[in-house]
Amino acid sequence: GIQVGGDSIVIRNNIVTRASNFAISADGVISARGSTISNNTVGCVPALAFTNGIAAYNRRYAVDSNLVQATCFTGIYASNVQGGSRLRGNTVRATDTGIRISQFDTTAVLIDSNAVSGATTAAVHVQSGRVVMRHNNIGNNAYGVYIPGFVGLGQIVSDNNSFTNNSSYAIFAPFDTVNAVNNWWGNAAGPGGGIPDSVSGPLVTTSPFLGAP
């Protein structure tokens, strides 16, 4: 794949197929200077565990308008990225995990206007850190948003996200506070009483919710 380190990185308009580790990886010293990963189409060797479509580390990133094909283990992985980082307008299809977030501090990662479908574990997995999610289409996954451990930072998953046909829970957060108001849950009555497209967690707030997509 493509591996770049340094400052002010721009990775744009590439096609990468059959990557065996990562399709695109950007790293470097911690810096507030911005880097861009945009308009790429990436795929990995099918059925090879722990491959990453796009991996971004240690600086401020705009990861925008990329397509991750249905062959990577993790679609987009963001680790220790800096304030102002965003994942916007990406399409991630049929991975184990669509978007994985692993932060070492309280910096919020913006996840905006992405479409994630077909993830066999979760569309968005927050391993650590804080996310702000808005205007995302999260459909036909196992879990929608998966926060299995105690992060303790207060997650924001509100403002016109759409959760439809997620076979486990739309949001699974047994320990963390999640503001999940003003979302569409595939039903005008809000998140259901069963498991699909419902929520799990005593600190997940879903009302008010949208009555139509």
GROMACS .gro file of N, CA and C in nm, residues 32-198:
model
  501
   32ALA      N    1   0.021   1.977   1.508
   32ALA     CA    2  -0.108   2.038   1.480
   32ALA      C    3  -0.124   2.075   1.333
   33ARG      N    4  -0.018   2.061   1.254
   33ARG     CA    5  -0.029   2.091   1.112
   33ARG      C    6  -0.114   1.985   1.045
   34GLY      N    7  -0.202   2.028   0.956
   34GLY     CA    8  -0.302   1.939   0.902
   34GLY      C    9  -0.251   1.850   0.790
   35SER      N   10  -0.311   1.732   0.780
   35SER     CA   11  -0.284   1.639   0.671
   35SER      C   12  -0.416   1.591   0.614
   36THR      N   13  -0.414   1.551   0.487
   36THR     CA   14  -0.535   1.515   0.415
   36THR      C   15  -0.522   1.379   0.350
   37ILE      N   16  -0.626   1.296   0.366
   37ILE     CA   17  -0.639   1.169   0.296
   37ILE      C   18  -0.777   1.172   0.231
   38SER      N   19  -0.783   1.188   0.100
   38SER     CA   20  -0.914   1.210   0.038
   38SER      C   21  -0.924   1.147  -0.101
   39ASN      N   22  -1.046   1.111  -0.135
   39ASN     CA   23  -1.082   1.065  -0.269
   39ASN      C   24  -1.001   0.944  -0.315
   40ASN      N   25  -0.969   0.857  -0.221
   40ASN     CA   26  -0.900   0.733  -0.254
   40ASN      C   27  -0.998   0.616  -0.254
   41THR      N   28  -0.967   0.513  -0.332
   41THR     CA   29  -1.041   0.387  -0.331
   41THR      C   30  -0.945   0.278  -0.289
   42VAL      N   31  -0.978   0.207  -0.182
   42VAL     CA   32  -0.884   0.110  -0.127
   42VAL      C   33  -0.953  -0.024  -0.103
   43GLY      N   34  -0.872  -0.131  -0.112
   43GLY     CA   35  -0.918  -0.265  -0.082
   43GLY      C   36  -0.803  -0.348  -0.029
   44CYS      N   37  -0.835  -0.458   0.036
   44CYS     CA   38  -0.733  -0.542   0.099
   44CYS      C   39  -0.746  -0.685   0.048
   45VAL      N   40  -0.647  -0.768   0.083
   45VAL     CA   41  -0.653  -0.909   0.050
   45VAL      C   42  -0.773  -0.969   0.124
   46PRO      N   43  -0.866  -1.031   0.055
   46PRO     CA   44  -0.985  -1.084   0.122
   46PRO      C   45  -0.949  -1.186   0.230
   47ALA      N   46  -1.024  -1.178   0.340
   47ALA     CA   47  -1.017  -1.275   0.450
   47ALA      C   48  -0.885  -1.272   0.526
   48LEU      N   49  -0.801  -1.172   0.505
   48LEU     CA   50  -0.677  -1.160   0.580
   48LEU      C   51  -0.703  -1.071   0.701
   49ALA      N   52  -0.684  -1.127   0.821
   49ALA     CA   53  -0.723  -1.057   0.944
   49ALA      C   54  -0.634  -0.936   0.970
   50PHE      N   55  -0.695  -0.834   1.029
   50PHE     CA   56  -0.627  -0.716   1.082
   50PHE      C   57  -0.566  -0.626   0.975
   51THR      N   58  -0.616  -0.633   0.853
   51THR     CA   59  -0.577  -0.535   0.753
   51THR      C   60  -0.657  -0.406   0.774
   52ASN      N   61  -0.596  -0.292   0.740
   52ASN     CA   62  -0.661  -0.162   0.752
   52ASN      C   63  -0.673  -0.099   0.615
   53GLY      N   64  -0.790  -0.048   0.584
   53GLY     CA   65  -0.804   0.028   0.461
   53GLY      C   66  -0.725   0.158   0.469
   54ILE      N   67  -0.758   0.240   0.570
   54ILE     CA   68  -0.689   0.366   0.593
   54ILE      C   69  -0.655   0.375   0.741
   55ALA      N   70  -0.528   0.403   0.772
   55ALA     CA   71  -0.485   0.420   0.910
   55ALA      C   72  -0.419   0.557   0.926
   56ALA      N   73  -0.462   0.633   1.025
   56ALA     CA   74  -0.411   0.769   1.047
   56ALA      C   75  -0.368   0.783   1.192
   57TYR      N   76  -0.245   0.835   1.213
   57TYR     CA   77  -0.187   0.843   1.346
   57TYR      C   78  -0.126   0.982   1.371
   58ASN      N   79  -0.142   1.033   1.491
   58ASN     CA   80  -0.053   1.133   1.555
   58ASN      C   81  -0.054   1.274   1.499
   59ARG      N   82  -0.154   1.314   1.424
   59ARG     CA   83  -0.159   1.453   1.379
   59ARG      C   84  -0.303   1.489   1.346
   60ARG      N   85  -0.326   1.610   1.300
   60ARG     CA   86  -0.461   1.652   1.262
   60ARG      C   87  -0.489   1.608   1.120
   61TYR      N   88  -0.601   1.537   1.099
   61TYR     CA   89  -0.632   1.479   0.968
   61TYR      C   90  -0.771   1.522   0.921
   62ALA      N   91  -0.781   1.537   0.789
   62ALA     CA   92  -0.909   1.539   0.721
   62ALA      C   93  -0.913   1.413   0.634
   63VAL      N   94  -0.990   1.314   0.676
   63VAL     CA   95  -1.006   1.190   0.601
   63VAL      C   96  -1.143   1.198   0.535
   64ASP      N   97  -1.144   1.235   0.408
   64ASP     CA   98  -1.267   1.275   0.341
   64ASP      C   99  -1.290   1.199   0.211
   65SER      N  100  -1.415   1.158   0.189
   65SER     CA  101  -1.463   1.112   0.058
   65SER      C  102  -1.383   0.994   0.003
   66ASN      N  103  -1.343   0.903   0.090
   66ASN     CA  104  -1.275   0.782   0.047
   66ASN      C  105  -1.375   0.666   0.039
   67LEU      N  106  -1.341   0.567  -0.043
   67LEU     CA  107  -1.420   0.444  -0.054
   67LEU      C  108  -1.334   0.328  -0.007
   68VAL      N  109  -1.380   0.258   0.097
   68VAL     CA  110  -1.312   0.138   0.145
   68VAL      C  111  -1.396   0.018   0.101
   69GLN      N  112  -1.335  -0.066   0.020
   69GLN     CA  113  -1.406  -0.181  -0.037
   69GLN      C  114  -1.429  -0.290   0.067
   70ALA      N  115  -1.501  -0.391   0.026
   70ALA     CA  116  -1.552  -0.493   0.118
   70ALA      C  117  -1.451  -0.601   0.152
   71THR      N  118  -1.324  -0.568   0.161
   71THR     CA  119  -1.224  -0.672   0.182
   71THR      C  120  -1.129  -0.643   0.297
   72CYS      N  121  -1.138  -0.528   0.362
   72CYS     CA  122  -1.046  -0.492   0.470
   72CYS      C  123  -1.107  -0.526   0.606
   73PHE      N  124  -1.022  -0.562   0.701
   73PHE     CA  125  -1.070  -0.597   0.835
   73PHE      C  126  -1.124  -0.473   0.906
   74THR      N  127  -1.048  -0.365   0.906
   74THR     CA  128  -1.094  -0.235   0.956
   74THR      C  129  -1.093  -0.136   0.842
   75GLY      N  130  -1.202  -0.065   0.824
   75GLY     CA  131  -1.209   0.030   0.714
   75GLY      C  132  -1.121   0.150   0.736
   76ILE      N  133  -1.147   0.227   0.843
   76ILE     CA  134  -1.068   0.346   0.876
   76ILE      C  135  -1.031   0.337   1.024
   77TYR      N  136  -0.901   0.349   1.052
   77TYR     CA  137  -0.850   0.343   1.189
   77TYR      C  138  -0.784   0.475   1.222
   78ALA      N  139  -0.831   0.543   1.328
   78ALA     CA  140  -0.773   0.670   1.371
   78ALA      C  141  -0.719   0.652   1.512
   79SER      N  142  -0.589   0.679   1.531
   79SER     CA  143  -0.525   0.658   1.660
   79SER      C  144  -0.445   0.781   1.701
   80ASN      N  145  -0.478   0.835   1.816
   80ASN     CA  146  -0.405   0.948   1.874
   80ASN      C  147  -0.400   1.068   1.780
   81VAL      N  148  -0.506   1.088   1.702
   81VAL     CA  149  -0.509   1.203   1.613
   81VAL      C  150  -0.536   1.329   1.695
   82GLN      N  151  -0.501   1.443   1.637
   82GLN     CA  152  -0.504   1.569   1.711
   82GLN      C  153  -0.636   1.643   1.693
   83GLY      N  154  -0.656   1.745   1.776
   83GLY     CA  155  -0.778   1.824   1.773
   83GLY      C  156  -0.809   1.879   1.635
   84GLY      N  157  -0.936   1.877   1.599
   84GLY     CA  158  -0.978   1.922   1.467
   84GLY      C  159  -0.981   1.812   1.362
   85SER      N  160  -0.947   1.689   1.400
   85SER     CA  161  -0.948   1.579   1.302
   85SER      C  162  -1.092   1.540   1.270
   86ARG      N  163  -1.112   1.500   1.145
   86ARG     CA  164  -1.247   1.460   1.103
   86ARG      C  165  -1.240   1.345   1.005
   87LEU      N  166  -1.344   1.264   1.008
   87LEU     CA  167  -1.370   1.161   0.907
   87LEU      C  168  -1.503   1.198   0.845
   88ARG      N  169  -1.501   1.240   0.718
   88ARG     CA  170  -1.622   1.297   0.659
   88ARG      C  171  -1.646   1.243   0.519
   89GLY      N  172  -1.769   1.204   0.495
   89GLY     CA  173  -1.812   1.169   0.361
   89GLY      C  174  -1.750   1.042   0.306
   90ASN      N  175  -1.704   0.953   0.393
   90ASN     CA  176  -1.645   0.827   0.348
   90ASN      C  177  -1.751   0.718   0.335
   91THR      N  178  -1.726   0.623   0.246
   91THR     CA  179  -1.811   0.506   0.231
   91THR      C  180  -1.730   0.383   0.267
   92VAL      N  181  -1.777   0.307   0.365
   92VAL     CA  182  -1.706   0.188   0.411
   92VAL      C  183  -1.802   0.071   0.401
   93ARG      N  184  -1.759  -0.033   0.330
   93ARG     CA  185  -1.848  -0.146   0.301
   93ARG      C  186  -1.792  -0.277   0.356
   94ALA      N  187  -1.877  -0.349   0.427
   94ALA     CA  188  -1.857  -0.491   0.457
   94ALA      C  189  -1.719  -0.526   0.509
   95THR      N  190  -1.679  -0.460   0.616
   95THR     CA  191  -1.556  -0.494   0.686
   95THR      C  192  -1.593  -0.564   0.816
   96ASP      N  193  -1.491  -0.603   0.896
   96ASP     CA  194  -1.522  -0.646   1.032
   96ASP      C  195  -1.566  -0.524   1.114
   97THR      N  196  -1.487  -0.418   1.109
   97THR     CA  197  -1.519  -0.292   1.177
   97THR      C  198  -1.505  -0.179   1.077
   98GLY      N  199  -1.608  -0.098   1.065
   98GLY     CA  200  -1.603   0.010   0.968
   98GLY      C  201  -1.504   0.119   1.006
   99ILE      N  202  -1.524   0.179   1.125
   99ILE     CA  203  -1.439   0.287   1.175
   99ILE      C  204  -1.399   0.251   1.318
  100ARG      N  205  -1.269   0.257   1.344
  100ARG     CA  206  -1.219   0.226   1.478
  100ARG      C  207  -1.143   0.348   1.532
  101ILE      N  208  -1.177   0.390   1.655
  101ILE     CA  209  -1.117   0.507   1.717
  101ILE      C  210  -1.041   0.464   1.841
  102SER      N  211  -0.914   0.506   1.849
  102SER     CA  212  -0.830   0.476   1.965
  102SER      C  213  -0.750   0.600   2.001
  103GLN      N  214  -0.801   0.676   2.097
  103GLN     CA  215  -0.738   0.801   2.138
  103GLN      C  216  -0.675   0.786   2.275
  104PHE      N  217  -0.568   0.863   2.300
  104PHE     CA  218  -0.498   0.856   2.427
  104PHE      C  219  -0.531   0.975   2.517
  105ASP      N  220  -0.623   1.061   2.473
  105ASP     CA  221  -0.658   1.179   2.553
  105ASP      C  222  -0.805   1.210   2.530
  106THR      N  223  -0.848   1.331   2.563
  106THR     CA  224  -0.990   1.368   2.554
  106THR      C  225  -1.026   1.433   2.421
  107THR      N  226  -0.933   1.437   2.326
  107THR     CA  227  -0.961   1.498   2.196
  107THR      C  228  -1.076   1.426   2.127
  108ALA      N  229  -1.175   1.502   2.082
  108ALA     CA  230  -1.290   1.444   2.013
  108ALA      C  231  -1.259   1.429   1.864
  109VAL      N  232  -1.297   1.317   1.807
  109VAL     CA  233  -1.285   1.292   1.663
  109VAL      C  234  -1.423   1.310   1.601
  110LEU      N  235  -1.433   1.396   1.501
  110LEU     CA  236  -1.559   1.420   1.432
  110LEU      C  237  -1.581   1.313   1.326
  111ILE      N  238  -1.694   1.246   1.332
  111ILE     CA  239  -1.734   1.145   1.235
  111ILE      C  240  -1.862   1.197   1.171
  112ASP      N  241  -1.852   1.245   1.048
  112ASP     CA  242  -1.958   1.325   0.988
  112ASP      C  243  -1.991   1.275   0.847
  113SER      N  244  -2.119   1.246   0.824
  113SER     CA  245  -2.170   1.219   0.689
  113SER      C  246  -2.103   1.101   0.621
  114ASN      N  247  -2.073   0.997   0.699
  114ASN     CA  248  -2.019   0.873   0.643
  114ASN      C  249  -2.130   0.770   0.626
  115ALA      N  250  -2.108   0.676   0.534
  115ALA     CA  251  -2.200   0.563   0.515
  115ALA      C  252  -2.123   0.436   0.544
  116VAL      N  253  -2.167   0.361   0.645
  116VAL     CA  254  -2.100   0.238   0.685
  116VAL      C  255  -2.203   0.126   0.684
  117SER      N  256  -2.174   0.021   0.609
  117SER     CA  257  -2.269  -0.089   0.598
  117SER      C  258  -2.195  -0.223   0.593
  118GLY      N  259  -2.264  -0.327   0.639
  118GLY     CA  260  -2.213  -0.462   0.626
  118GLY      C  261  -2.102  -0.500   0.720
  119ALA      N  262  -2.076  -0.422   0.827
  119ALA     CA  263  -1.969  -0.455   0.921
  119ALA      C  264  -2.014  -0.573   1.009
  120THR      N  265  -1.931  -0.675   1.016
  120THR     CA  266  -1.970  -0.795   1.089
  120THR      C  267  -1.955  -0.781   1.239
  121THR      N  268  -1.874  -0.686   1.286
  121THR     CA  269  -1.869  -0.655   1.429
  121THR      C  270  -1.938  -0.523   1.457
  122ALA      N  271  -1.886  -0.412   1.405
  122ALA     CA  272  -1.947  -0.282   1.435
  122ALA      C  273  -1.916  -0.182   1.325
  123ALA      N  274  -2.010  -0.092   1.301
  123ALA     CA  275  -1.986   0.018   1.209
  123ALA      C  276  -1.883   0.113   1.268
  124VAL      N  277  -1.898   0.148   1.396
  124VAL     CA  278  -1.805   0.237   1.465
  124VAL      C  279  -1.770   0.174   1.599
  125HIS      N  280  -1.642   0.149   1.622
  125HIS     CA  281  -1.594   0.092   1.748
  125HIS      C  282  -1.507   0.196   1.817
  126VAL      N  283  -1.552   0.243   1.933
  126VAL     CA  284  -1.473   0.338   2.012
  126VAL      C  285  -1.398   0.257   2.118
  127GLN      N  286  -1.270   0.231   2.089
  127GLN     CA  287  -1.187   0.160   2.186
  127GLN      C  288  -1.149   0.249   2.302
  128SER      N  289  -1.116   0.374   2.271
  128SER     CA  290  -1.083   0.474   2.371
  128SER      C  291  -1.096   0.611   2.307
  129GLY      N  292  -1.114   0.713   2.389
  129GLY     CA  293  -1.130   0.847   2.335
  129GLY      C  294  -1.275   0.887   2.324
  130ARG      N  295  -1.298   0.995   2.251
  130ARG     CA  296  -1.431   1.056   2.243
  130ARG      C  297  -1.465   1.084   2.097
  131VAL      N  298  -1.592   1.060   2.061
  131VAL     CA  299  -1.637   1.087   1.925
  131VAL      C  300  -1.754   1.184   1.927
  132VAL      N  301  -1.766   1.259   1.818
  132VAL     CA  302  -1.884   1.339   1.789
  132VAL      C  303  -1.934   1.291   1.653
  133MET      N  304  -2.052   1.232   1.651
  133MET     CA  305  -2.106   1.174   1.527
  133MET      C  306  -2.231   1.251   1.485
  134ARG      N  307  -2.238   1.285   1.355
  134ARG     CA  308  -2.356   1.351   1.303
  134ARG      C  309  -2.371   1.319   1.155
  135HIS      N  310  -2.496   1.309   1.110
  135HIS     CA  311  -2.530   1.293   0.969
  135HIS      C  312  -2.472   1.165   0.907
  136ASN      N  313  -2.454   1.060   0.987
  136ASN     CA  314  -2.401   0.935   0.934
  136ASN      C  315  -2.515   0.837   0.902
  137ASN      N  316  -2.491   0.754   0.802
  137ASN     CA  317  -2.586   0.648   0.765
  137ASN      C  318  -2.526   0.515   0.808
  138ILE      N  319  -2.580   0.458   0.915
  138ILE     CA  320  -2.526   0.337   0.975
  138ILE      C  321  -2.630   0.227   0.955
  139GLY      N  322  -2.609   0.139   0.858
  139GLY     CA  323  -2.711   0.041   0.826
  139GLY      C  324  -2.656  -0.095   0.790
  140ASN      N  325  -2.732  -0.200   0.827
  140ASN     CA  326  -2.700  -0.338   0.790
  140ASN      C  327  -2.566  -0.385   0.846
  141ASN      N  328  -2.541  -0.349   0.971
  141ASN     CA  329  -2.423  -0.396   1.042
  141ASN      C  330  -2.466  -0.487   1.157
  142ALA      N  331  -2.369  -0.543   1.230
  142ALA     CA  332  -2.402  -0.611   1.355
  142ALA      C  333  -2.434  -0.502   1.459
  143TYR      N  334  -2.332  -0.443   1.521
  143TYR     CA  335  -2.352  -0.326   1.605
  143TYR      C  336  -2.338  -0.200   1.521
  144GLY      N  337  -2.414  -0.096   1.558
  144GLY     CA  338  -2.395   0.033   1.495
  144GLY      C  339  -2.275   0.104   1.557
  145VAL      N  340  -2.295   0.155   1.679
  145VAL     CA  341  -2.186   0.217   1.757
  145VAL      C  342  -2.158   0.125   1.875
  146TYR      N  343  -2.032   0.085   1.889
  146TYR     CA  344  -1.992  -0.017   1.987
  146TYR      C  345  -1.890   0.043   2.081
  147ILE      N  346  -1.928   0.061   2.208
  147ILE     CA  347  -1.839   0.118   2.310
  147ILE      C  348  -1.840   0.022   2.428
  148PRO      N  349  -1.769  -0.090   2.419
  148PRO     CA  350  -1.785  -0.195   2.520
  148PRO      C  351  -1.720  -0.167   2.654
  149GLY      N  352  -1.616  -0.082   2.657
  149GLY     CA  353  -1.544  -0.055   2.781
  149GLY      C  354  -1.583   0.078   2.840
  150PHE      N  355  -1.531   0.107   2.957
  150PHE     CA  356  -1.555   0.236   3.022
  150PHE      C  357  -1.454   0.337   2.970
  151VAL      N  358  -1.503   0.436   2.895
  151VAL     CA  359  -1.419   0.544   2.845
  151VAL      C  360  -1.431   0.666   2.935
  152GLY      N  361  -1.555   0.697   2.976
  152GLY     CA  362  -1.577   0.800   3.075
  152GLY      C  363  -1.565   0.943   3.027
  153LEU      N  364  -1.582   0.967   2.897
  153LEU     CA  365  -1.564   1.101   2.842
  153LEU      C  366  -1.693   1.164   2.793
  154GLY      N  367  -1.801   1.087   2.781
  154GLY     CA  368  -1.925   1.141   2.729
  154GLY      C  369  -1.924   1.147   2.578
  155GLN      N  370  -1.989   1.052   2.514
  155GLN     CA  371  -1.992   1.044   2.368
  155GLN      C  372  -2.111   1.121   2.313
  156ILE      N  373  -2.094   1.181   2.196
  156ILE     CA  374  -2.202   1.255   2.131
  156ILE      C  375  -2.234   1.186   1.999
  157VAL      N  376  -2.351   1.125   1.992
  157VAL     CA  377  -2.396   1.054   1.872
  157VAL      C  378  -2.533   1.109   1.838
  158SER      N  379  -2.538   1.238   1.809
  158SER     CA  380  -2.667   1.304   1.789
  158SER      C  381  -2.664   1.386   1.660
  159ASP      N  382  -2.782   1.433   1.621
  159ASP     CA  383  -2.796   1.523   1.507
  159ASP      C  384  -2.797   1.448   1.374
  160ASN      N  385  -2.911   1.384   1.348
  160ASN     CA  386  -2.942   1.330   1.215
  160ASN      C  387  -2.855   1.212   1.173
  161ASN      N  388  -2.817   1.127   1.266
  161ASN     CA  389  -2.764   0.997   1.226
  161ASN      C  390  -2.881   0.903   1.197
  162SER      N  391  -2.860   0.811   1.105
  162SER     CA  392  -2.962   0.712   1.070
  162SER      C  393  -2.912   0.573   1.105
  163PHE      N  394  -2.990   0.500   1.187
  163PHE     CA  395  -2.958   0.363   1.225
  163PHE      C  396  -3.069   0.272   1.173
  164THR      N  397  -3.034   0.184   1.080
  164THR     CA  398  -3.135   0.094   1.023
  164THR      C  399  -3.076  -0.045   1.002
  165ASN      N  400  -3.152  -0.145   1.040
  165ASN     CA  401  -3.118  -0.286   1.012
  165ASN      C  402  -2.983  -0.327   1.071
  166ASN      N  403  -2.951  -0.276   1.189
  166ASN     CA  404  -2.833  -0.322   1.261
  166ASN      C  405  -2.877  -0.436   1.353
  167SER      N  406  -2.827  -0.556   1.329
  167SER     CA  407  -2.887  -0.676   1.385
  167SER      C  408  -2.866  -0.693   1.534
  168SER      N  409  -2.760  -0.636   1.590
  168SER     CA  410  -2.742  -0.639   1.735
  168SER      C  411  -2.803  -0.511   1.791
  169TYR      N  412  -2.724  -0.418   1.837
  169TYR     CA  413  -2.778  -0.291   1.886
  169TYR      C  414  -2.729  -0.178   1.797
  170ALA      N  415  -2.813  -0.075   1.783
  170ALA     CA  416  -2.767   0.045   1.714
  170ALA      C  417  -2.657   0.112   1.794
  171ILE      N  418  -2.674   0.117   1.926
  171ILE     CA  419  -2.570   0.169   2.016
  171ILE      C  420  -2.555   0.072   2.133
  172PHE      N  421  -2.434   0.028   2.155
  172PHE     CA  422  -2.402  -0.060   2.268
  172PHE      C  423  -2.300   0.010   2.354
  173ALA      N  424  -2.341   0.056   2.472
  173ALA     CA  425  -2.252   0.132   2.561
  173ALA      C  426  -2.292   0.103   2.705
  174PRO      N  427  -2.251  -0.010   2.760
  174PRO     CA  428  -2.298  -0.049   2.893
  174PRO      C  429  -2.245   0.038   3.006
  175PHE      N  430  -2.138   0.117   2.980
  175PHE     CA  431  -2.076   0.193   3.090
  175PHE      C  432  -2.068   0.342   3.065
  176ASP      N  433  -2.077   0.388   2.941
  176ASP     CA  434  -2.049   0.528   2.909
  176ASP      C  435  -2.177   0.608   2.887
  177THR      N  436  -2.166   0.738   2.914
  177THR     CA  437  -2.273   0.832   2.881
  177THR      C  438  -2.271   0.861   2.732
  178VAL      N  439  -2.387   0.849   2.667
  178VAL     CA  440  -2.398   0.876   2.524
  178VAL      C  441  -2.519   0.965   2.500
  179ASN      N  442  -2.495   1.081   2.443
  179ASN     CA  443  -2.603   1.170   2.398
  179ASN      C  444  -2.639   1.127   2.257
  180ALA      N  445  -2.754   1.061   2.242
  180ALA     CA  446  -2.795   1.007   2.111
  180ALA      C  447  -2.932   1.061   2.071
  181VAL      N  448  -2.955   1.189   2.093
  181VAL     CA  449  -3.083   1.249   2.058
  181VAL      C  450  -3.085   1.291   1.911
  182ASN      N  451  -3.206   1.314   1.861
  182ASN     CA  452  -3.229   1.365   1.725
  182ASN      C  453  -3.172   1.274   1.618
  183ASN      N  454  -3.188   1.144   1.636
  183ASN     CA  455  -3.147   1.046   1.535
  183ASN      C  456  -3.269   0.970   1.482
  184TRP      N  457  -3.252   0.907   1.366
  184TRP     CA  458  -3.355   0.820   1.308
  184TRP      C  459  -3.316   0.676   1.337
  185TRP      N  460  -3.415   0.600   1.389
  185TRP     CA  461  -3.389   0.465   1.436
  185TRP      C  462  -3.460   0.360   1.350
  186GLY      N  463  -3.500   0.399   1.230
  186GLY     CA  464  -3.570   0.305   1.142
  186GLY      C  465  -3.715   0.286   1.176
  187ASN      N  466  -3.766   0.367   1.270
  187ASN     CA  467  -3.904   0.352   1.314
  187ASN      C  468  -3.950   0.487   1.370
  188ALA      N  469  -4.068   0.529   1.330
  188ALA     CA  470  -4.120   0.658   1.376
  188ALA      C  471  -4.141   0.661   1.527
  189ALA      N  472  -4.149   0.543   1.590
  189ALA     CA  473  -4.167   0.534   1.735
  189ALA      C  474  -4.035   0.539   1.811
  190GLY      N  475  -3.925   0.551   1.740
  190GLY     CA  476  -3.795   0.557   1.806
  190GLY      C  477  -3.731   0.420   1.817
  191PRO      N  478  -3.622   0.409   1.894
  191PRO     CA  479  -3.553   0.280   1.906
  191PRO      C  480  -3.644   0.176   1.967
  192GLY      N  481  -3.640   0.054   1.911
  192GLY     CA  482  -3.734  -0.050   1.949
  192GLY      C  483  -3.704  -0.114   2.083
  193GLY      N  484  -3.800  -0.193   2.129
  193GLY     CA  485  -3.781  -0.265   2.253
  193GLY      C  486  -3.701  -0.392   2.238
  194GLY      N  487  -3.685  -0.440   2.115
  194GLY     CA  488  -3.603  -0.556   2.091
  194GLY      C  489  -3.458  -0.518   2.073
  195ILE      N  490  -3.380  -0.608   2.016
  195ILE     CA  491  -3.237  -0.580   2.000
  195ILE      C  492  -3.207  -0.501   1.873
  196PRO      N  493  -3.256  -0.540   1.754
  196PRO     CA  494  -3.218  -0.465   1.633
  196PRO      C  495  -3.255  -0.317   1.642
  197ASP      N  496  -3.159  -0.233   1.611
  197ASP     CA  497  -3.177  -0.087   1.608
  197ASP      C  498  -3.228  -0.030   1.740
  198SER      N  499  -3.201  -0.099   1.849
  198SER     CA  500  -3.228  -0.046   1.981
  198SER      C  501  -3.097  -0.003   2.044
   0.00000   0.00000   0.00000
